[in-house]
Short mmCIF file of N, CA and C in Angstrom, two decimals:
data_model
loop_
_atom_site.label_atom_id
_atom_site.label_comp_id
_atom_site.label_asym_id
_atom_site.label_seq_id
_atom_site.Cartn_x
_atom_site.Cartn_y
_atom_site.Cartn_z
N MET L 118 68.59 21.29 127.71
CA MET L 118 68.41 21.92 126.44
C MET L 118 68.03 23.38 126.65
N SER L 119 68.68 24.27 125.93
CA SER L 119 68.42 25.69 126.14
C SER L 119 67.30 26.17 125.25
N HIS L 120 66.61 27.13 125.77
CA HIS L 120 65.50 27.70 125.02
C HIS L 120 66.00 28.89 124.23
N GLN L 121 65.79 28.87 122.93
CA GLN L 121 66.33 29.93 122.10
C GLN L 121 65.31 31.02 121.83
N GLY L 122 64.11 30.81 122.06
CA GLY L 122 63.08 31.82 121.87
C GLY L 122 62.66 31.93 120.42
N PRO L 123 61.73 32.83 120.17
CA PRO L 123 61.23 32.98 118.80
C PRO L 123 62.30 33.63 117.91
N PRO L 124 62.36 33.23 116.66
CA PRO L 124 63.35 33.82 115.76
C PRO L 124 63.02 35.30 115.51
N ARG L 125 64.08 36.09 115.39
CA ARG L 125 63.89 37.52 115.11
C ARG L 125 63.60 37.70 113.63
N PRO L 126 62.69 38.58 113.33
CA PRO L 126 62.41 38.82 111.90
C PRO L 126 63.54 39.64 111.28
N PHE L 127 63.79 39.41 110.01
CA PHE L 127 64.82 40.16 109.29
C PHE L 127 64.35 41.58 109.03
N ARG L 128 65.31 42.48 108.99
CA ARG L 128 65.02 43.87 108.71
C ARG L 128 64.66 44.00 107.23
N PRO L 129 63.67 44.80 106.91
CA PRO L 129 63.30 44.95 105.49
C PRO L 129 64.42 45.67 104.73
N ILE L 130 64.62 45.27 103.50
CA ILE L 130 65.65 45.87 102.66
C ILE L 130 65.02 47.04 101.93
N ALA L 131 65.64 48.19 102.10
CA ALA L 131 65.13 49.40 101.45
C ALA L 131 65.93 49.66 100.19
N PRO L 132 65.31 50.24 99.19
CA PRO L 132 66.06 50.58 97.98
C PRO L 132 67.06 51.70 98.27
N ARG L 133 68.11 51.72 97.50
CA ARG L 133 69.17 52.71 97.67
C ARG L 133 68.65 54.08 97.24
N THR L 134 69.01 55.09 98.02
CA THR L 134 68.63 56.45 97.66
C THR L 134 69.74 57.07 96.82
N LEU L 135 69.46 58.19 96.19
CA LEU L 135 70.43 58.84 95.32
C LEU L 135 71.67 59.28 96.09
N SER L 136 71.53 59.66 97.35
CA SER L 136 72.70 60.12 98.11
C SER L 136 73.63 58.97 98.48
N ASP L 137 73.14 57.72 98.42
CA ASP L 137 73.96 56.56 98.76
C ASP L 137 74.84 56.07 97.61
N THR L 138 74.58 56.51 96.40
CA THR L 138 75.33 56.00 95.25
C THR L 138 76.78 56.48 95.32
N PRO L 139 77.72 55.60 95.00
CA PRO L 139 79.12 56.01 95.06
C PRO L 139 79.42 57.02 93.97
N THR L 140 80.27 57.98 94.29
CA THR L 140 80.62 58.99 93.31
C THR L 140 81.73 58.45 92.42
N ALA L 141 81.60 58.69 91.16
CA ALA L 141 82.61 58.23 90.21
C ALA L 141 83.54 59.39 89.89
N GLY L 142 84.73 59.07 89.42
CA GLY L 142 85.64 60.12 89.00
C GLY L 142 86.87 60.22 89.87
N PRO L 143 87.46 61.42 89.93
CA PRO L 143 88.74 61.59 90.61
C PRO L 143 88.68 61.35 92.12
N ALA L 144 87.55 61.57 92.75
CA ALA L 144 87.46 61.37 94.20
C ALA L 144 87.69 59.90 94.54
N ALA L 145 87.18 58.99 93.72
CA ALA L 145 87.37 57.57 93.96
C ALA L 145 88.84 57.19 93.77
N GLU L 146 89.53 57.81 92.81
CA GLU L 146 90.95 57.53 92.57
C GLU L 146 91.81 57.98 93.74
N GLU L 147 91.47 59.14 94.33
CA GLU L 147 92.26 59.67 95.43
C GLU L 147 92.18 58.78 96.66
N SER L 148 91.02 58.14 96.87
CA SER L 148 90.86 57.31 98.06
C SER L 148 91.55 55.96 97.92
N LYS L 149 91.93 55.60 96.73
CA LYS L 149 92.59 54.32 96.50
C LYS L 149 94.01 54.35 97.08
N ILE L 150 94.38 53.31 97.78
CA ILE L 150 95.70 53.24 98.41
C ILE L 150 96.74 52.96 97.33
N ARG L 151 97.75 53.81 97.29
CA ARG L 151 98.84 53.62 96.34
C ARG L 151 99.95 52.85 97.04
N ARG L 152 100.43 51.81 96.42
CA ARG L 152 101.51 51.01 96.98
C ARG L 152 102.82 51.40 96.31
N ALA L 153 103.86 51.48 97.09
CA ALA L 153 105.18 51.78 96.55
C ALA L 153 105.67 50.56 95.78
N SER L 154 106.31 50.81 94.65
CA SER L 154 106.77 49.68 93.85
C SER L 154 107.97 49.00 94.50
N THR L 155 108.85 49.78 95.09
CA THR L 155 110.02 49.20 95.74
C THR L 155 110.38 50.05 96.95
N ALA L 156 110.63 49.40 98.06
CA ALA L 156 111.08 50.09 99.26
C ALA L 156 112.60 50.02 99.33
N CYS L 157 113.20 50.96 100.06
CA CYS L 157 114.65 50.91 100.23
C CYS L 157 115.01 49.72 101.11
N THR L 158 116.26 49.35 101.10
CA THR L 158 116.68 48.14 101.82
C THR L 158 116.47 48.27 103.33
N GLU L 159 116.68 49.46 103.88
CA GLU L 159 116.49 49.66 105.33
C GLU L 159 115.02 49.54 105.70
N CYS L 160 114.13 50.13 104.90
CA CYS L 160 112.69 50.02 105.19
C CYS L 160 112.21 48.59 105.01
N GLN L 161 112.76 47.88 104.05
CA GLN L 161 112.40 46.47 103.89
C GLN L 161 112.85 45.67 105.09
N ARG L 162 114.07 45.93 105.55
CA ARG L 162 114.62 45.18 106.67
C ARG L 162 113.83 45.45 107.95
N ARG L 163 113.46 46.72 108.16
CA ARG L 163 112.74 47.10 109.37
C ARG L 163 111.23 46.98 109.21
N ARG L 164 110.78 46.65 108.00
CA ARG L 164 109.36 46.49 107.69
C ARG L 164 108.57 47.76 108.03
N THR L 165 109.09 48.89 107.55
CA THR L 165 108.42 50.18 107.74
C THR L 165 108.01 50.72 106.39
N LYS L 166 107.11 51.69 106.41
CA LYS L 166 106.62 52.28 105.17
C LYS L 166 107.71 53.17 104.59
N CYS L 167 108.03 52.96 103.34
CA CYS L 167 109.08 53.71 102.66
C CYS L 167 108.43 54.77 101.78
N SER L 168 108.95 55.99 101.86
CA SER L 168 108.38 57.09 101.07
C SER L 168 109.30 57.50 99.93
N ALA L 169 110.22 56.65 99.55
CA ALA L 169 111.20 57.01 98.52
C ALA L 169 110.55 57.32 97.18
N ASN L 170 109.42 56.68 96.86
CA ASN L 170 108.76 56.96 95.58
C ASN L 170 108.18 58.36 95.54
N SER L 171 107.68 58.86 96.68
CA SER L 171 107.06 60.18 96.68
C SER L 171 108.05 61.29 97.03
N THR L 172 108.97 61.03 97.96
CA THR L 172 109.90 62.08 98.40
C THR L 172 111.26 61.98 97.74
N GLY L 173 111.55 60.87 97.10
CA GLY L 173 112.87 60.65 96.53
C GLY L 173 113.81 60.13 97.61
N THR L 174 115.05 59.85 97.22
CA THR L 174 115.99 59.33 98.20
C THR L 174 116.70 60.49 98.86
N PRO L 175 116.96 60.46 100.12
CA PRO L 175 116.57 59.43 101.07
C PRO L 175 115.10 59.54 101.44
N CYS L 176 114.51 58.40 101.79
CA CYS L 176 113.11 58.40 102.21
C CYS L 176 113.03 59.07 103.59
N SER L 177 111.82 59.37 104.03
CA SER L 177 111.66 60.10 105.29
C SER L 177 112.19 59.30 106.48
N GLU L 178 112.02 57.98 106.48
CA GLU L 178 112.51 57.14 107.59
C GLU L 178 114.04 57.18 107.65
N CYS L 179 114.69 57.01 106.51
CA CYS L 179 116.16 57.02 106.49
C CYS L 179 116.71 58.40 106.81
N ALA L 180 116.04 59.46 106.33
CA ALA L 180 116.49 60.81 106.63
C ALA L 180 116.34 61.11 108.11
N LEU L 181 115.26 60.66 108.71
CA LEU L 181 115.00 60.91 110.13
C LEU L 181 116.04 60.23 111.02
N HIS L 182 116.43 59.01 110.66
CA HIS L 182 117.34 58.23 111.50
C HIS L 182 118.79 58.22 110.99
N GLY L 183 119.06 58.94 109.91
CA GLY L 183 120.43 59.04 109.40
C GLY L 183 120.96 57.75 108.80
N ARG L 184 120.10 56.98 108.14
CA ARG L 184 120.52 55.71 107.53
C ARG L 184 120.79 55.91 106.04
N ASP L 185 121.53 54.96 105.46
CA ASP L 185 121.75 54.97 104.02
C ASP L 185 120.48 54.47 103.34
N CYS L 186 119.95 55.27 102.42
CA CYS L 186 118.72 54.91 101.70
C CYS L 186 119.12 54.36 100.33
N ILE L 187 119.09 53.05 100.20
CA ILE L 187 119.52 52.38 98.96
C ILE L 187 118.33 51.60 98.40
N ILE L 188 117.99 51.89 97.16
CA ILE L 188 116.90 51.17 96.50
C ILE L 188 117.51 50.25 95.46
N ASP L 189 117.32 48.95 95.64
CA ASP L 189 117.85 47.94 94.72
C ASP L 189 116.72 47.45 93.84
N GLU L 190 116.63 47.99 92.62
CA GLU L 190 115.55 47.60 91.72
C GLU L 190 115.71 46.16 91.23
N PHE L 191 116.92 45.62 91.31
CA PHE L 191 117.14 44.26 90.85
C PHE L 191 116.69 43.23 91.88
N ALA L 192 116.43 43.66 93.11
CA ALA L 192 115.97 42.73 94.14
C ALA L 192 114.52 42.32 93.90
N ASP L 193 113.75 43.20 93.26
CA ASP L 193 112.36 42.89 92.97
C ASP L 193 112.31 42.10 91.67
N LYS L 194 112.12 40.81 91.78
CA LYS L 194 112.22 39.92 90.62
C LYS L 194 111.02 40.03 89.67
N ARG L 195 110.05 40.88 90.00
CA ARG L 195 108.90 41.06 89.11
C ARG L 195 109.16 42.11 88.05
N ARG L 196 110.22 42.85 88.17
CA ARG L 196 110.48 43.97 87.28
C ARG L 196 111.01 43.52 85.91
N LYS L 197 110.72 44.34 84.91
CA LYS L 197 111.16 44.05 83.54
C LYS L 197 112.69 44.09 83.44
N VAL L 198 113.32 44.99 84.18
CA VAL L 198 114.78 45.12 84.15
C VAL L 198 115.44 43.81 84.56
N VAL L 199 114.91 43.19 85.60
CA VAL L 199 115.47 41.93 86.10
C VAL L 199 115.27 40.83 85.07
N ARG L 200 114.09 40.80 84.46
CA ARG L 200 113.81 39.79 83.43
C ARG L 200 114.75 39.95 82.24
N ASP L 201 114.97 41.19 81.81
CA ASP L 201 115.86 41.44 80.68
C ASP L 201 117.30 41.05 81.01
N ARG L 202 117.72 41.34 82.24
CA ARG L 202 119.08 40.98 82.65
C ARG L 202 119.24 39.46 82.67
N ALA L 203 118.24 38.77 83.19
CA ALA L 203 118.30 37.30 83.22
C ALA L 203 118.34 36.74 81.80
N GLN L 204 117.58 37.36 80.89
CA GLN L 204 117.58 36.92 79.49
C GLN L 204 118.97 37.09 78.87
N GLU L 205 119.61 38.24 79.13
CA GLU L 205 120.96 38.47 78.61
C GLU L 205 121.95 37.44 79.15
N GLU L 206 121.83 37.15 80.44
CA GLU L 206 122.73 36.17 81.05
C GLU L 206 122.52 34.79 80.45
N LEU L 207 121.27 34.41 80.21
CA LEU L 207 121.00 33.10 79.62
C LEU L 207 121.56 33.01 78.21
N VAL L 208 121.43 34.07 77.43
CA VAL L 208 121.98 34.08 76.07
C VAL L 208 123.51 33.95 76.14
N TYR L 209 124.12 34.69 77.06
CA TYR L 209 125.58 34.63 77.23
C TYR L 209 126.02 33.22 77.56
N TYR L 210 125.40 32.60 78.57
CA TYR L 210 125.82 31.26 78.98
C TYR L 210 125.52 30.21 77.91
N ARG L 211 124.43 30.39 77.18
CA ARG L 211 124.13 29.44 76.11
C ARG L 211 125.21 29.50 75.02
N GLU L 212 125.58 30.72 74.61
CA GLU L 212 126.64 30.86 73.60
C GLU L 212 127.96 30.30 74.12
N PHE L 213 128.22 30.53 75.40
CA PHE L 213 129.44 30.02 76.03
C PHE L 213 129.47 28.49 75.97
N VAL L 214 128.36 27.86 76.33
CA VAL L 214 128.29 26.40 76.32
C VAL L 214 128.37 25.86 74.89
N GLU L 215 127.73 26.56 73.93
CA GLU L 215 127.81 26.11 72.54
C GLU L 215 129.25 26.16 72.03
N GLN L 216 129.99 27.21 72.38
CA GLN L 216 131.39 27.29 71.98
C GLN L 216 132.22 26.21 72.65
N LEU L 217 131.94 25.96 73.92
CA LEU L 217 132.66 24.92 74.65
C LEU L 217 132.42 23.55 74.01
N LEU L 218 131.16 23.27 73.68
CA LEU L 218 130.85 21.99 73.03
C LEU L 218 131.50 21.88 71.66
N ALA L 219 131.50 22.97 70.90
CA ALA L 219 132.14 22.94 69.58
C ALA L 219 133.64 22.67 69.73
N ALA L 220 134.26 23.28 70.73
CA ALA L 220 135.69 23.06 70.95
C ALA L 220 135.97 21.62 71.35
N ILE L 221 135.11 21.04 72.16
CA ILE L 221 135.31 19.64 72.58
C ILE L 221 135.04 18.69 71.43
N ARG L 222 133.99 18.95 70.65
CA ARG L 222 133.64 18.07 69.53
C ARG L 222 134.67 18.10 68.41
N HIS L 223 135.13 19.30 68.07
CA HIS L 223 135.93 19.46 66.86
C HIS L 223 137.40 19.77 67.14
N GLY L 224 137.77 19.91 68.39
CA GLY L 224 139.14 20.28 68.72
C GLY L 224 140.08 19.10 68.72
N LYS L 225 141.35 19.43 68.68
CA LYS L 225 142.38 18.39 68.78
C LYS L 225 142.38 17.86 70.21
N ARG L 226 142.89 16.66 70.37
CA ARG L 226 142.90 16.02 71.69
C ARG L 226 143.69 16.85 72.70
N THR L 227 144.78 17.45 72.28
CA THR L 227 145.58 18.27 73.20
C THR L 227 144.81 19.52 73.64
N ASP L 228 144.05 20.11 72.70
CA ASP L 228 143.25 21.29 73.04
C ASP L 228 142.13 20.93 74.01
N VAL L 229 141.48 19.79 73.77
CA VAL L 229 140.40 19.34 74.65
C VAL L 229 140.94 19.07 76.05
N ASP L 230 142.11 18.44 76.13
CA ASP L 230 142.73 18.19 77.44
C ASP L 230 143.06 19.50 78.15
N ALA L 231 143.52 20.49 77.38
CA ALA L 231 143.84 21.79 77.98
C ALA L 231 142.58 22.46 78.53
N ILE L 232 141.48 22.36 77.78
CA ILE L 232 140.21 22.93 78.24
C ILE L 232 139.76 22.25 79.53
N ILE L 233 139.82 20.94 79.55
CA ILE L 233 139.39 20.19 80.74
C ILE L 233 140.27 20.54 81.94
N ASN L 234 141.57 20.65 81.73
CA ASN L 234 142.48 21.01 82.83
C ASN L 234 142.18 22.40 83.38
N VAL L 235 141.89 23.34 82.49
CA VAL L 235 141.58 24.71 82.93
C VAL L 235 140.27 24.72 83.72
N ILE L 236 139.28 23.99 83.25
CA ILE L 236 137.99 23.93 83.95
C ILE L 236 138.17 23.29 85.32
N GLN L 237 138.91 22.19 85.38
CA GLN L 237 139.11 21.50 86.65
C GLN L 237 139.95 22.31 87.64
N SER L 238 140.75 23.21 87.14
CA SER L 238 141.57 24.03 88.03
C SER L 238 140.77 25.14 88.71
N GLY L 239 139.51 25.32 88.28
CA GLY L 239 138.67 26.36 88.89
C GLY L 239 138.94 27.73 88.33
N ALA L 240 139.40 27.80 87.09
CA ALA L 240 139.72 29.09 86.47
C ALA L 240 138.46 29.91 86.24
N SER L 241 138.65 31.20 85.99
CA SER L 241 137.53 32.10 85.75
C SER L 241 136.91 31.82 84.38
N LEU L 242 135.70 32.34 84.18
CA LEU L 242 135.02 32.17 82.89
C LEU L 242 135.83 32.83 81.77
N GLU L 243 136.45 33.95 82.08
CA GLU L 243 137.26 34.65 81.08
C GLU L 243 138.42 33.77 80.61
N LYS L 244 139.07 33.10 81.55
CA LYS L 244 140.20 32.22 81.22
C LYS L 244 139.72 31.02 80.40
N ILE L 245 138.59 30.43 80.82
CA ILE L 245 138.05 29.28 80.08
C ILE L 245 137.67 29.70 78.67
N HIS L 246 137.03 30.87 78.53
CA HIS L 246 136.63 31.34 77.21
C HIS L 246 137.85 31.58 76.33
N LEU L 247 138.92 32.08 76.91
CA LEU L 247 140.15 32.32 76.16
C LEU L 247 140.72 31.01 75.61
N ILE L 248 140.75 29.97 76.44
CA ILE L 248 141.26 28.66 76.01
C ILE L 248 140.34 28.06 74.93
N VAL L 249 139.03 28.20 75.12
CA VAL L 249 138.07 27.67 74.13
C VAL L 249 138.25 28.39 72.80
N ALA L 250 138.39 29.72 72.84
CA ALA L 250 138.57 30.49 71.61
C ALA L 250 139.86 30.10 70.90
N GLN L 251 140.93 29.88 71.67
CA GLN L 251 142.19 29.44 71.07
C GLN L 251 142.03 28.07 70.42
N SER L 252 141.31 27.18 71.09
CA SER L 252 141.09 25.84 70.55
C SER L 252 140.29 25.91 69.26
N LEU L 253 139.26 26.75 69.24
CA LEU L 253 138.44 26.86 68.04
C LEU L 253 139.19 27.56 66.91
N SER L 254 140.13 28.42 67.24
CA SER L 254 140.90 29.08 66.18
C SER L 254 141.85 28.08 65.50
N HIS L 255 142.25 27.03 66.23
CA HIS L 255 143.08 25.97 65.64
C HIS L 255 142.24 25.10 64.72
N THR L 256 140.97 24.97 65.03
CA THR L 256 140.06 24.12 64.26
C THR L 256 139.18 25.04 63.42
N THR L 257 139.65 25.40 62.24
CA THR L 257 138.90 26.33 61.41
C THR L 257 138.02 25.65 60.38
N ASP L 258 138.29 24.39 60.10
CA ASP L 258 137.52 23.73 59.05
C ASP L 258 137.17 22.31 59.51
N VAL L 259 135.87 22.07 59.65
CA VAL L 259 135.40 20.75 60.05
C VAL L 259 134.35 20.32 59.04
N ASP L 260 134.61 19.25 58.35
CA ASP L 260 133.68 18.71 57.35
C ASP L 260 133.27 19.78 56.33
N GLY L 261 134.21 20.61 55.93
CA GLY L 261 133.91 21.64 54.94
C GLY L 261 133.23 22.87 55.50
N LEU L 262 132.92 22.88 56.79
CA LEU L 262 132.28 24.04 57.41
C LEU L 262 133.31 24.83 58.19
N GLU L 263 133.28 26.12 58.01
CA GLU L 263 134.22 26.96 58.75
C GLU L 263 133.62 27.32 60.11
N ILE L 264 134.40 27.16 61.15
CA ILE L 264 133.95 27.49 62.50
C ILE L 264 134.41 28.90 62.83
N THR L 265 133.48 29.73 63.20
CA THR L 265 133.84 31.08 63.63
C THR L 265 133.62 31.19 65.13
N VAL L 266 134.45 31.97 65.77
CA VAL L 266 134.35 32.15 67.21
C VAL L 266 133.83 33.56 67.45
N PRO L 267 132.53 33.69 67.73
CA PRO L 267 132.01 35.03 67.99
C PRO L 267 132.50 35.52 69.35
N GLU L 268 132.67 36.82 69.45
CA GLU L 268 133.08 37.42 70.72
C GLU L 268 131.88 37.41 71.65
N LEU L 269 132.08 36.88 72.84
CA LEU L 269 131.00 36.86 73.82
C LEU L 269 130.99 38.19 74.57
N ASN L 270 129.85 38.87 74.51
CA ASN L 270 129.70 40.11 75.26
C ASN L 270 129.17 39.76 76.64
N VAL L 271 129.94 40.07 77.66
CA VAL L 271 129.56 39.74 79.03
C VAL L 271 128.49 40.71 79.48
N PRO L 272 127.29 40.20 79.87
CA PRO L 272 126.24 41.09 80.36
C PRO L 272 126.63 41.72 81.69
N ASP L 273 125.91 42.78 82.06
CA ASP L 273 126.23 43.53 83.28
C ASP L 273 126.21 42.66 84.52
N GLY L 274 125.29 41.72 84.62
CA GLY L 274 125.16 40.93 85.83
C GLY L 274 126.17 39.81 85.96
N VAL L 275 126.96 39.55 84.91
CA VAL L 275 127.89 38.42 84.92
C VAL L 275 129.30 38.93 85.12
N SER L 276 129.99 38.35 86.06
CA SER L 276 131.38 38.71 86.29
C SER L 276 132.25 37.69 85.56
N ALA L 277 133.03 38.17 84.62
CA ALA L 277 133.89 37.26 83.85
C ALA L 277 135.01 36.70 84.69
N GLU L 278 135.37 37.40 85.77
CA GLU L 278 136.44 36.91 86.64
C GLU L 278 135.93 35.90 87.65
N ALA L 279 134.62 35.77 87.77
CA ALA L 279 134.05 34.87 88.77
C ALA L 279 134.33 33.43 88.38
N SER L 280 134.16 32.56 89.36
CA SER L 280 134.34 31.15 89.06
C SER L 280 133.21 30.70 88.16
N PRO L 281 133.42 29.70 87.32
CA PRO L 281 132.40 29.26 86.39
C PRO L 281 131.13 28.80 87.09
N ASP L 282 131.27 28.24 88.27
CA ASP L 282 130.10 27.73 88.97
C ASP L 282 129.25 28.84 89.56
N ALA L 283 129.81 30.02 89.82
CA ALA L 283 129.07 31.10 90.46
C ALA L 283 127.93 31.58 89.58
N GLY L 284 128.19 31.85 88.32
CA GLY L 284 127.14 32.34 87.43
C GLY L 284 126.10 31.29 87.13
N LEU L 285 126.53 30.06 86.94
CA LEU L 285 125.59 28.98 86.65
C LEU L 285 124.69 28.72 87.84
N SER L 286 125.24 28.70 89.04
CA SER L 286 124.41 28.46 90.21
C SER L 286 123.47 29.62 90.45
N ALA L 287 123.87 30.84 90.10
CA ALA L 287 122.98 31.99 90.25
C ALA L 287 121.78 31.85 89.34
N ILE L 288 121.99 31.39 88.12
CA ILE L 288 120.88 31.20 87.19
C ILE L 288 119.99 30.06 87.64
N LEU L 289 120.58 28.97 88.08
CA LEU L 289 119.79 27.82 88.51
C LEU L 289 118.98 28.12 89.76
N ASN L 290 119.46 29.03 90.62
CA ASN L 290 118.78 29.33 91.87
C ASN L 290 117.92 30.58 91.80
N LYS L 291 117.70 31.17 90.62
CA LYS L 291 116.91 32.39 90.50
C LYS L 291 115.48 32.20 90.96
N ASP L 292 114.89 31.06 90.71
CA ASP L 292 113.49 30.84 91.06
C ASP L 292 113.30 30.54 92.53
N SER L 293 114.35 30.18 93.23
CA SER L 293 114.17 29.82 94.63
C SER L 293 114.31 31.00 95.55
#
């Protein structure tokens, strides 16, 4: 068994003097570390400090090494721009699905078969929307209600020529 000796007494606590008080105001703000909101893709890849927010593009690292300084604001999923774009895409796809369902519910059997064939062929969203709009234009009156086909405005992030599964899988995988 080891001998630990007598316990050491604690140091007395002295009251704070006036010179020890922290200074308030602009000096405290200057000492605060400012974080860049978004780094360029090269600085992110190399995990280096990016100065694009203070110096503009190209940042000092990219200028020093002759790299392309590209800032992708859509890569940062915390930004309002990304949220708004996702909202537009969801509205677009919801309207698209509502029109598709209306065409299937109220369309003629030949029109529904044409829609299914186009979807199964892997056609683009633009082509599918065209067939759905044609089908709905044939079905103008269902149970006394007139069906109108609103024009779908394709948001910036959605490619109308893309395969139908590309946009849907992008939305489903946004959180991962």
